[in-house]
PDB file of C-alpha atoms and ligand atoms in Angstrom:
ATOM      1  CA  MET A   1      -1.274  20.631 -12.013  1.00 78.00           C
ATOM      2  CA  PRO A   2      -0.566  16.988 -12.386  1.00 88.00           C
ATOM      3  CA  THR A   3      -3.205  14.697 -11.296  1.00 94.00           C
ATOM      4  CA  PRO A   4      -2.272  12.470  -8.082  1.00 97.00           C
ATOM      5  CA  LEU A   5      -2.070   8.697  -8.623  1.00 98.00           C
ATOM      6  CA  ILE A   6      -3.682   7.241  -5.507  1.00 98.00           C
ATOM      7  CA  LEU A   7      -3.258   3.545  -5.057  1.00 98.00           C
ATOM      8  CA  PHE A   8      -4.742   1.490  -2.487  1.00 98.00           C
ATOM      9  CA  ASP A   9      -4.013  -2.216  -1.225  1.00 97.00           C
ATOM     10  CA  VAL A  10      -7.042  -4.269  -0.581  1.00 97.00           C
ATOM     11  CA  ASP A  11      -6.764  -6.542   2.738  1.00 96.00           C
ATOM     12  CA  LEU A  12      -6.414  -4.527   5.935  1.00 96.00           C
ATOM     13  CA  THR A  13      -6.115  -1.134   4.063  1.00 98.00           C
ATOM     14  CA  LEU A  14      -9.554  -0.730   2.672  1.00 98.00           C
ATOM     15  CA  ILE A  15     -11.263  -3.750   4.314  1.00 98.00           C
ATOM     16  CA  ARG A  16     -11.107  -6.217   6.744  1.00 97.00           C
ATOM     17  CA  THR A  17     -12.694  -9.999   5.517  1.00 96.00           C
ATOM     18  CA  ASN A  18     -11.661 -12.033   9.007  1.00 95.00           C
ATOM     19  CA  LEU A  19      -9.700 -14.311   6.762  1.00 93.00           C
ATOM     20  CA  ALA A  20     -12.305 -14.747   4.307  1.00 95.00           C
ATOM     21  CA  GLY A  21      -9.558 -15.105   1.624  1.00 93.00           C
ATOM     22  CA  ARG A  22      -7.470 -17.707   3.742  1.00 93.00           C
ATOM     23  CA  ALA A  23     -10.689 -19.625   4.232  1.00 95.00           C
ATOM     24  CA  ALA A  24     -11.637 -19.815   0.580  1.00 96.00           C
ATOM     25  CA  MET A  25      -8.140 -20.971  -0.438  1.00 95.00           C
ATOM     26  CA  THR A  26      -8.276 -23.531   2.386  1.00 95.00           C
ATOM     27  CA  GLU A  27     -11.693 -24.720   0.887  1.00 96.00           C
ATOM     28  CA  ALA A  28     -10.365 -24.847  -2.659  1.00 97.00           C
ATOM     29  CA  PHE A  29      -7.567 -27.365  -1.948  1.00 97.00           C
ATOM     30  CA  ARG A  30      -9.562 -29.196   0.460  1.00 97.00           C
ATOM     31  CA  GLY A  31     -12.168 -29.594  -2.576  1.00 97.00           C
ATOM     32  CA  LEU A  32      -9.793 -30.618  -5.238  1.00 96.00           C
ATOM     33  CA  PHE A  33      -7.031 -32.306  -3.464  1.00 96.00           C
ATOM     34  CA  GLY A  34      -8.545 -33.377  -0.087  1.00 96.00           C
ATOM     35  CA  VAL A  35      -5.570 -31.511   1.697  1.00 95.00           C
ATOM     36  CA  ASP A  36      -6.835 -30.116   5.213  1.00 92.00           C
ATOM     37  CA  ASP A  37      -5.618 -26.417   6.064  1.00 92.00           C
ATOM     38  CA  ALA A  38      -3.145 -26.183   3.203  1.00 93.00           C
ATOM     39  CA  THR A  39      -2.346 -22.755   3.785  1.00 90.00           C
ATOM     40  CA  ALA A  40      -1.084 -23.504   7.557  1.00 91.00           C
ATOM     41  CA  GLY A  41       2.019 -21.644   8.039  1.00 90.00           C
ATOM     42  CA  ILE A  42       2.109 -19.728   4.830  1.00 91.00           C
ATOM     43  CA  SER A  43       2.263 -15.934   5.392  1.00 88.00           C
ATOM     44  CA  PHE A  44      -0.265 -13.800   3.482  1.00 84.00           C
ATOM     45  CA  ASP A  45       0.937 -10.221   4.736  1.00 79.00           C
ATOM     46  CA  GLY A  46       1.700  -8.263   1.794  1.00 78.00           C
ATOM     47  CA  ARG A  47       2.195 -10.947  -0.869  1.00 86.00           C
ATOM     48  CA  THR A  48       0.537 -11.688  -4.205  1.00 89.00           C
ATOM     49  CA  ASP A  49      -2.063 -14.462  -4.447  1.00 91.00           C
ATOM     50  CA  ARG A  50       0.148 -16.072  -7.075  1.00 90.00           C
ATOM     51  CA  ALA A  51       2.908 -16.563  -4.761  1.00 89.00           C
ATOM     52  CA  ILE A  52       0.601 -17.621  -1.989  1.00 91.00           C
ATOM     53  CA  PHE A  53      -1.000 -20.296  -4.110  1.00 92.00           C
ATOM     54  CA  GLU A  54       2.303 -21.319  -5.827  1.00 91.00           C
ATOM     55  CA  GLU A  55       3.805 -21.840  -2.500  1.00 92.00           C
ATOM     56  CA  ALA A  56       0.946 -23.886  -0.994  1.00 95.00           C
ATOM     57  CA  ILE A  57       0.828 -26.100  -4.108  1.00 95.00           C
ATOM     58  CA  ALA A  58       4.587 -26.809  -3.950  1.00 93.00           C
ATOM     59  CA  LEU A  59       4.382 -27.187  -0.039  1.00 93.00           C
ATOM     60  CA  HIS A  60       1.837 -30.051  -0.545  1.00 94.00           C
ATOM     61  CA  GLY A  61       3.663 -31.713  -3.906  1.00 95.00           C
ATOM     62  CA  LEU A  62       0.568 -31.008  -5.803  1.00 95.00           C
ATOM     63  CA  ALA A  63       2.198 -29.709  -8.976  1.00 92.00           C
ATOM     64  CA  ASN A  64       2.342 -33.084 -10.739  1.00 87.00           C
ATOM     65  CA  GLY A  65       4.698 -31.646 -13.402  1.00 90.00           C
ATOM     66  CA  ASP A  66       2.207 -28.954 -14.533  1.00 93.00           C
ATOM     67  CA  LEU A  67       2.085 -25.977 -12.271  1.00 92.00           C
ATOM     68  CA  PRO A  68       0.188 -23.801 -14.730  1.00 92.00           C
ATOM     69  CA  ALA A  69      -2.664 -26.169 -14.933  1.00 94.00           C
ATOM     70  CA  VAL A  70      -2.995 -26.800 -11.122  1.00 95.00           C
ATOM     71  CA  TYR A  71      -2.676 -23.301 -10.642  1.00 94.00           C
ATOM     72  CA  GLU A  72      -5.864 -22.570 -12.923  1.00 94.00           C
ATOM     73  CA  ARG A  73      -7.870 -25.100 -11.162  1.00 96.00           C
ATOM     74  CA  VAL A  74      -6.847 -23.898  -7.570  1.00 96.00           C
ATOM     75  CA  ILE A  75      -7.886 -20.239  -8.694  1.00 95.00           C
ATOM     76  CA  ARG A  76     -10.997 -21.484  -9.996  1.00 97.00           C
ATOM     77  CA  ALA A  77     -12.008 -23.204  -6.964  1.00 98.00           C
ATOM     78  CA  TYR A  78     -10.865 -20.356  -4.773  1.00 97.00           C
ATOM     79  CA  LEU A  79     -13.278 -17.866  -6.625  1.00 97.00           C
ATOM     80  CA  GLU A  80     -16.251 -20.093  -6.337  1.00 98.00           C
ATOM     81  CA  ALA A  81     -15.633 -20.333  -2.578  1.00 97.00           C
ATOM     82  CA  LEU A  82     -14.824 -16.758  -2.070  1.00 97.00           C
ATOM     83  CA  PRO A  83     -18.354 -15.426  -1.876  1.00 97.00           C
ATOM     84  CA  ALA A  84     -19.953 -17.897   0.558  1.00 97.00           C
ATOM     85  CA  ALA A  85     -16.622 -17.274   2.612  1.00 97.00           C
ATOM     86  CA  LEU A  86     -17.016 -13.591   2.823  1.00 97.00           C
ATOM     87  CA  ALA A  87     -20.619 -13.645   3.620  1.00 96.00           C
ATOM     88  CA  ALA A  88     -19.762 -16.431   6.453  1.00 96.00           C
ATOM     89  CA  ARG A  89     -17.214 -14.017   8.057  1.00 94.00           C
ATOM     90  CA  SER A  90     -18.748 -10.746   8.744  1.00 88.00           C
ATOM     91  CA  GLY A  91     -15.853  -8.290   8.094  1.00 95.00           C
ATOM     92  CA  GLY A  92     -16.291  -4.386   7.318  1.00 97.00           C
ATOM     93  CA  VAL A  93     -14.885  -1.390   5.694  1.00 98.00           C
ATOM     94  CA  LEU A  94     -12.159  -0.012   7.664  1.00 98.00           C
ATOM     95  CA  PRO A  95     -12.500   3.560   9.358  1.00 98.00           C
ATOM     96  CA  GLY A  96     -12.424   6.413   7.336  1.00 98.00           C
ATOM     97  CA  VAL A  97     -12.166   4.651   3.724  1.00 98.00           C
ATOM     98  CA  GLU A  98     -15.531   5.770   2.447  1.00 98.00           C
ATOM     99  CA  ALA A  99     -15.296   9.525   3.235  1.00 98.00           C
ATOM    100  CA  LEU A 100     -11.544   9.376   2.006  1.00 98.00           C
ATOM    101  CA  LEU A 101     -12.530   7.880  -1.191  1.00 98.00           C
ATOM    102  CA  ASP A 102     -15.427  10.749  -1.324  1.00 98.00           C
ATOM    103  CA  ALA A 103     -12.811  13.461  -0.746  1.00 98.00           C
ATOM    104  CA  LEU A 104     -10.653  12.114  -3.325  1.00 98.00           C
ATOM    105  CA  ARG A 105     -13.271  12.169  -5.997  1.00 96.00           C
ATOM    106  CA  GLY A 106     -12.568  14.616  -8.728  1.00 95.00           C
ATOM    107  CA  ARG A 107      -8.891  15.609  -7.210  1.00 97.00           C
ATOM    108  CA  ALA A 108      -7.119  12.545  -7.926  1.00 98.00           C
ATOM    109  CA  ALA A 109      -6.936   9.116  -9.856  1.00 98.00           C
ATOM    110  CA  VAL A 110      -7.986   6.425  -7.608  1.00 98.00           C
ATOM    111  CA  GLY A 111      -7.061   2.719  -8.117  1.00 98.00           C
ATOM    112  CA  LEU A 112      -5.768  -0.429  -6.705  1.00 98.00           C
ATOM    113  CA  ALA A 113      -2.490  -2.030  -6.209  1.00 97.00           C
ATOM    114  CA  THR A 114      -2.954  -5.402  -4.499  1.00 96.00           C
ATOM    115  CA  GLY A 115      -1.781  -8.692  -4.502  1.00 94.00           C
ATOM    116  CA  ASN A 116      -5.328  -9.967  -4.876  1.00 95.00           C
ATOM    117  CA  MET A 117      -5.852 -11.520  -8.234  1.00 95.00           C
ATOM    118  CA  ARG A 118      -8.185  -9.044 -10.053  1.00 96.00           C
ATOM    119  CA  LEU A 119     -11.309 -11.535  -9.939  1.00 97.00           C
ATOM    120  CA  GLY A 120     -10.616 -11.886  -6.038  1.00 97.00           C
ATOM    121  CA  ALA A 121     -10.089  -8.117  -5.394  1.00 98.00           C
ATOM    122  CA  LYS A 122     -13.401  -7.494  -7.242  1.00 98.00           C
ATOM    123  CA  ALA A 123     -15.324 -10.383  -5.297  1.00 98.00           C
ATOM    124  CA  LYS A 124     -13.907  -8.507  -1.879  1.00 98.00           C
ATOM    125  CA  LEU A 125     -14.585  -4.946  -2.918  1.00 98.00           C
ATOM    126  CA  ALA A 126     -18.105  -5.869  -4.624  1.00 97.00           C
ATOM    127  CA  HIS A 127     -19.052  -7.445  -1.227  1.00 97.00           C
ATOM    128  CA  PHE A 128     -18.599  -4.243   0.557  1.00 97.00           C
ATOM    129  CA  GLY A 129     -20.081  -1.940  -2.117  1.00 97.00           C
ATOM    130  CA  LEU A 130     -16.588  -0.361  -3.024  1.00 98.00           C
ATOM    131  CA  TRP A 131     -15.396  -1.913  -6.474  1.00 98.00           C
ATOM    132  CA  GLU A 132     -16.978   0.610  -8.484  1.00 97.00           C
ATOM    133  CA  ARG A 133     -14.929   3.194  -6.661  1.00 97.00           C
ATOM    134  CA  PHE A 134     -11.760   2.298  -8.469  1.00 98.00           C
ATOM    135  CA  ALA A 135     -10.547   3.362 -12.011  1.00 92.00           C
ATOM    136  CA  ALA A 136      -7.611   0.639 -12.579  1.00 97.00           C
ATOM    137  CA  GLY A 137      -5.113  -1.489 -10.899  1.00 97.00           C
ATOM    138  CA  GLY A 138      -2.501  -3.689 -10.728  1.00 96.00           C
ATOM    139  CA  PHE A 139      -3.401  -7.343  -9.426  1.00 95.00           C
ATOM    140  CA  GLY A 140      -1.647 -10.451  -7.959  1.00 91.00           C
ATOM    141  CA  ASP A 141      -2.349 -12.480 -11.203  1.00 85.00           C
ATOM    142  CA  ASP A 142      -0.513  -9.886 -13.452  1.00 82.00           C
ATOM    143  CA  THR A 143       2.747 -10.736 -11.752  1.00 82.00           C
ATOM    144  CA  PRO A 144       4.229 -12.348  -8.641  1.00 78.00           C
ATOM    145  CA  VAL A 145       6.591  -9.459  -8.044  1.00 84.00           C
ATOM    146  CA  ARG A 146       4.863  -6.787  -5.960  1.00 84.00           C
ATOM    147  CA  ALA A 147       7.112  -3.911  -7.300  1.00 87.00           C
ATOM    148  CA  HIS A 148       6.250  -4.963 -10.845  1.00 91.00           C
ATOM    149  CA  LEU A 149       2.592  -4.773  -9.827  1.00 94.00           C
ATOM    150  CA  VAL A 150       2.735  -1.279  -8.323  1.00 96.00           C
ATOM    151  CA  ARG A 151       4.299  -0.311 -11.790  1.00 96.00           C
ATOM    152  CA  LEU A 152       1.622  -1.661 -13.685  1.00 96.00           C
ATOM    153  CA  ALA A 153      -0.918  -0.267 -11.591  1.00 97.00           C
ATOM    154  CA  ILE A 154       0.722   3.403 -11.973  1.00 98.00           C
ATOM    155  CA  GLU A 155       0.686   2.594 -15.849  1.00 97.00           C
ATOM    156  CA  ASN A 156      -3.061   1.324 -15.905  1.00 98.00           C
ATOM    157  CA  LEU A 157      -4.398   4.112 -13.742  1.00 98.00           C
ATOM    158  CA  ALA A 158      -2.729   6.816 -15.650  1.00 98.00           C
ATOM    159  CA  ALA A 159      -4.116   5.289 -18.787  1.00 98.00           C
ATOM    160  CA  ALA A 160      -7.831   5.142 -17.357  1.00 97.00           C
ATOM    161  CA  ALA A 161      -7.141   8.910 -16.286  1.00 97.00           C
ATOM    162  CA  GLY A 162      -5.725   9.892 -19.473  1.00 97.00           C
ATOM    163  CA  VAL A 163      -2.462  11.375 -17.888  1.00 96.00           C
ATOM    164  CA  ASP A 164       1.325  10.729 -17.481  1.00 94.00           C
ATOM    165  CA  PRO A 165       2.242   7.531 -15.826  1.00 95.00           C
ATOM    166  CA  ASP A 166       4.505   9.279 -13.586  1.00 96.00           C
ATOM    167  CA  PRO A 167       5.507   7.528 -10.491  1.00 96.00           C
ATOM    168  CA  GLY A 168       6.497  11.120  -8.887  1.00 96.00           C
ATOM    169  CA  GLN A 169       2.775  11.859  -8.755  1.00 97.00           C
ATOM    170  CA  ALA A 170       1.791   8.567  -6.989  1.00 98.00           C
ATOM    171  CA  VAL A 171       1.140   7.350  -3.583  1.00 98.00           C
ATOM    172  CA  VAL A 172       0.724   3.879  -2.549  1.00 98.00           C
ATOM    173  CA  ILE A 173      -1.236   3.128   0.630  1.00 98.00           C
ATOM    174  CA  GLY A 174      -0.806  -0.165   2.286  1.00 97.00           C
ATOM    175  CA  ASP A 175      -0.654  -1.735   5.765  1.00 97.00           C
ATOM    176  CA  THR A 176       2.371  -3.895   5.575  1.00 95.00           C
ATOM    177  CA  PRO A 177       6.113  -2.910   4.988  1.00 95.00           C
ATOM    178  CA  LEU A 178       6.085  -5.205   1.898  1.00 93.00           C
ATOM    179  CA  ASP A 179       3.442  -2.492   0.397  1.00 95.00           C
ATOM    180  CA  VAL A 180       5.742   0.090   1.457  1.00 96.00           C
ATOM    181  CA  GLU A 181       8.955  -1.360  -0.014  1.00 95.00           C
ATOM    182  CA  ALA A 182       7.185  -2.163  -3.486  1.00 95.00           C
ATOM    183  CA  ALA A 183       6.023   1.450  -3.721  1.00 96.00           C
ATOM    184  CA  ARG A 184       9.359   2.745  -3.194  1.00 96.00           C
ATOM    185  CA  LEU A 185      11.020   0.405  -5.667  1.00 95.00           C
ATOM    186  CA  ALA A 186       8.450   1.584  -8.206  1.00 96.00           C
ATOM    187  CA  GLY A 187       9.314   4.926  -7.500  1.00 97.00           C
ATOM    188  CA  ALA A 188       6.249   5.950  -5.725  1.00 97.00           C
ATOM    189  CA  ARG A 189       5.555   7.340  -2.063  1.00 98.00           C
ATOM    190  CA  ALA A 190       4.259   5.303   0.640  1.00 98.00           C
ATOM    191  CA  MET A 191       1.432   5.723   3.012  1.00 98.00           C
ATOM    192  CA  GLY A 192       1.513   3.127   5.765  1.00 98.00           C
ATOM    193  CA  VAL A 193      -1.910   2.704   7.425  1.00 98.00           C
ATOM    194  CA  ALA A 194      -1.669   0.692  10.920  1.00 98.00           C
ATOM    195  CA  THR A 195      -5.095  -1.202  10.496  1.00 98.00           C
ATOM    196  CA  GLY A 196      -3.527  -4.519   9.651  1.00 96.00           C
ATOM    197  CA  SER A 197      -0.809  -6.462  11.778  1.00 92.00           C
ATOM    198  CA  TYR A 198       2.006  -3.754  11.837  1.00 96.00           C
ATOM    199  CA  THR A 199       1.702  -1.044  14.354  1.00 97.00           C
ATOM    200  CA  VAL A 200       2.733   2.882  13.555  1.00 98.00           C
ATOM    201  CA  GLU A 201       6.229   2.464  14.669  1.00 97.00           C
ATOM    202  CA  GLY A 202       6.788  -0.724  12.488  1.00 95.00           C
ATOM    203  CA  LEU A 203       5.481   1.019   9.437  1.00 97.00           C
ATOM    204  CA  ARG A 204       7.664   3.577  10.192  1.00 96.00           C
ATOM    205  CA  GLU A 205      10.857   1.510  10.149  1.00 96.00           C
ATOM    206  CA  SER A 206       9.824   0.332   6.784  1.00 95.00           C
ATOM    207  CA  ARG A 207      10.716   4.182   5.736  1.00 93.00           C
ATOM    208  CA  ALA A 208       7.069   4.965   4.426  1.00 97.00           C
ATOM    209  CA  ASP A 209       6.963   8.467   3.875  1.00 97.00           C
ATOM    210  CA  PHE A 210       3.547   8.877   5.805  1.00 97.00           C
ATOM    211  CA  VAL A 211       1.900   6.447   8.391  1.00 98.00           C
ATOM    212  CA  VAL A 212      -1.274   7.117  10.064  1.00 98.00           C
ATOM    213  CA  PRO A 213      -2.970   4.636  12.789  1.00 98.00           C
ATOM    214  CA  ASP A 214      -6.240   4.626  10.146  1.00 98.00           C
ATOM    215  CA  LEU A 215      -7.842   6.353   7.320  1.00 98.00           C
ATOM    216  CA  ALA A 216      -9.762   8.544   9.333  1.00 98.00           C
ATOM    217  CA  THR A 217      -6.747  10.300  10.943  1.00 98.00           C
ATOM    218  CA  PRO A 218      -7.218  13.920  10.354  1.00 98.00           C
ATOM    219  CA  GLY A 219      -4.932  15.307   7.525  1.00 97.00           C
ATOM    220  CA  THR A 220      -4.764  12.181   5.833  1.00 98.00           C
ATOM    221  CA  LEU A 221      -6.019  13.736   2.496  1.00 98.00           C
ATOM    222  CA  GLU A 222      -3.884  16.636   2.708  1.00 97.00           C
ATOM    223  CA  MET A 223      -0.737  14.175   3.002  1.00 97.00           C
ATOM    224  CA  LEU A 224      -1.953  12.080  -0.234  1.00 97.00           C
ATOM    225  CA  LEU A 225      -2.645  15.683  -1.896  1.00 96.00           C
ATOM    226  CA  GLY A 226       0.329  17.608  -0.726  1.00 85.00           C
TER     227      GLY A 226
HETATM  228 MG1  LIG B 301      -2.782  -5.462   2.892  1.00 93.81          MG
END
C-alpha cells in the first residue's frame, strides 16, 4: 500500500501564536527602520512570509534599489524578535493536534506545507514542542508562490520517507482557502480546518475535499488515511 503523505500548515492549523509572528515582524521594521506598525493593513492569511515581507518593504519604500539585501536584514531581525514574541503571547497547540500526530505515526509520512520561512516555522513549533514531529516540508522562503511550496513539500517529504513523490497520495491540511487552492493546484487533496478565521462553510466553498471544525473531530484520521 502506498504511504500517505500528510502535510500540515502551521499557523491556526497546528498552533495559535496570538499574532506573535506579526508582532515580531512589526518589531523588526521598527528596530531597523523606525517604522511603526509596518504590517498594518497587510493580510497574513495563507500567504508566505516572503510575500508579506516584500509587500511591507515596498509599502514603506524601503527597498532602496536592493530588495534582496533589505529582505535579508528584515528576516534576520524578525527571527531575532520571534522567540520573545512567542513567549510574551501565550498561544497554544490547537485541539486534537498532538493526538492526531500520535495516531499518524507509523501510518503516514508527516510534514509541513507552510508559508512560514523554515527557521520561523522551526521557532514557532519548537516553542510548543512540535518541531521534531515533522520529517520535512516546503516553506515560505523556498518560493513566494504557495502552490510551488506545496509541490516542494511533497517532494521533500517523499524523499525523507523514501517513497514516490506522488501528489495523488498527498493531503494538505490548512485553515484558509489559499491553503486549499494551493493543495489542489499541486494535485493533492485538501482538508480545511476551521480553527482560523474561516468557517466550515467558508472552507467548503473553497472546494476542500474534507472540512472539519477542528482536528479533534471524530473521523479526521480516517479521512486522512482513507
Ligand atoms: Mg494558517
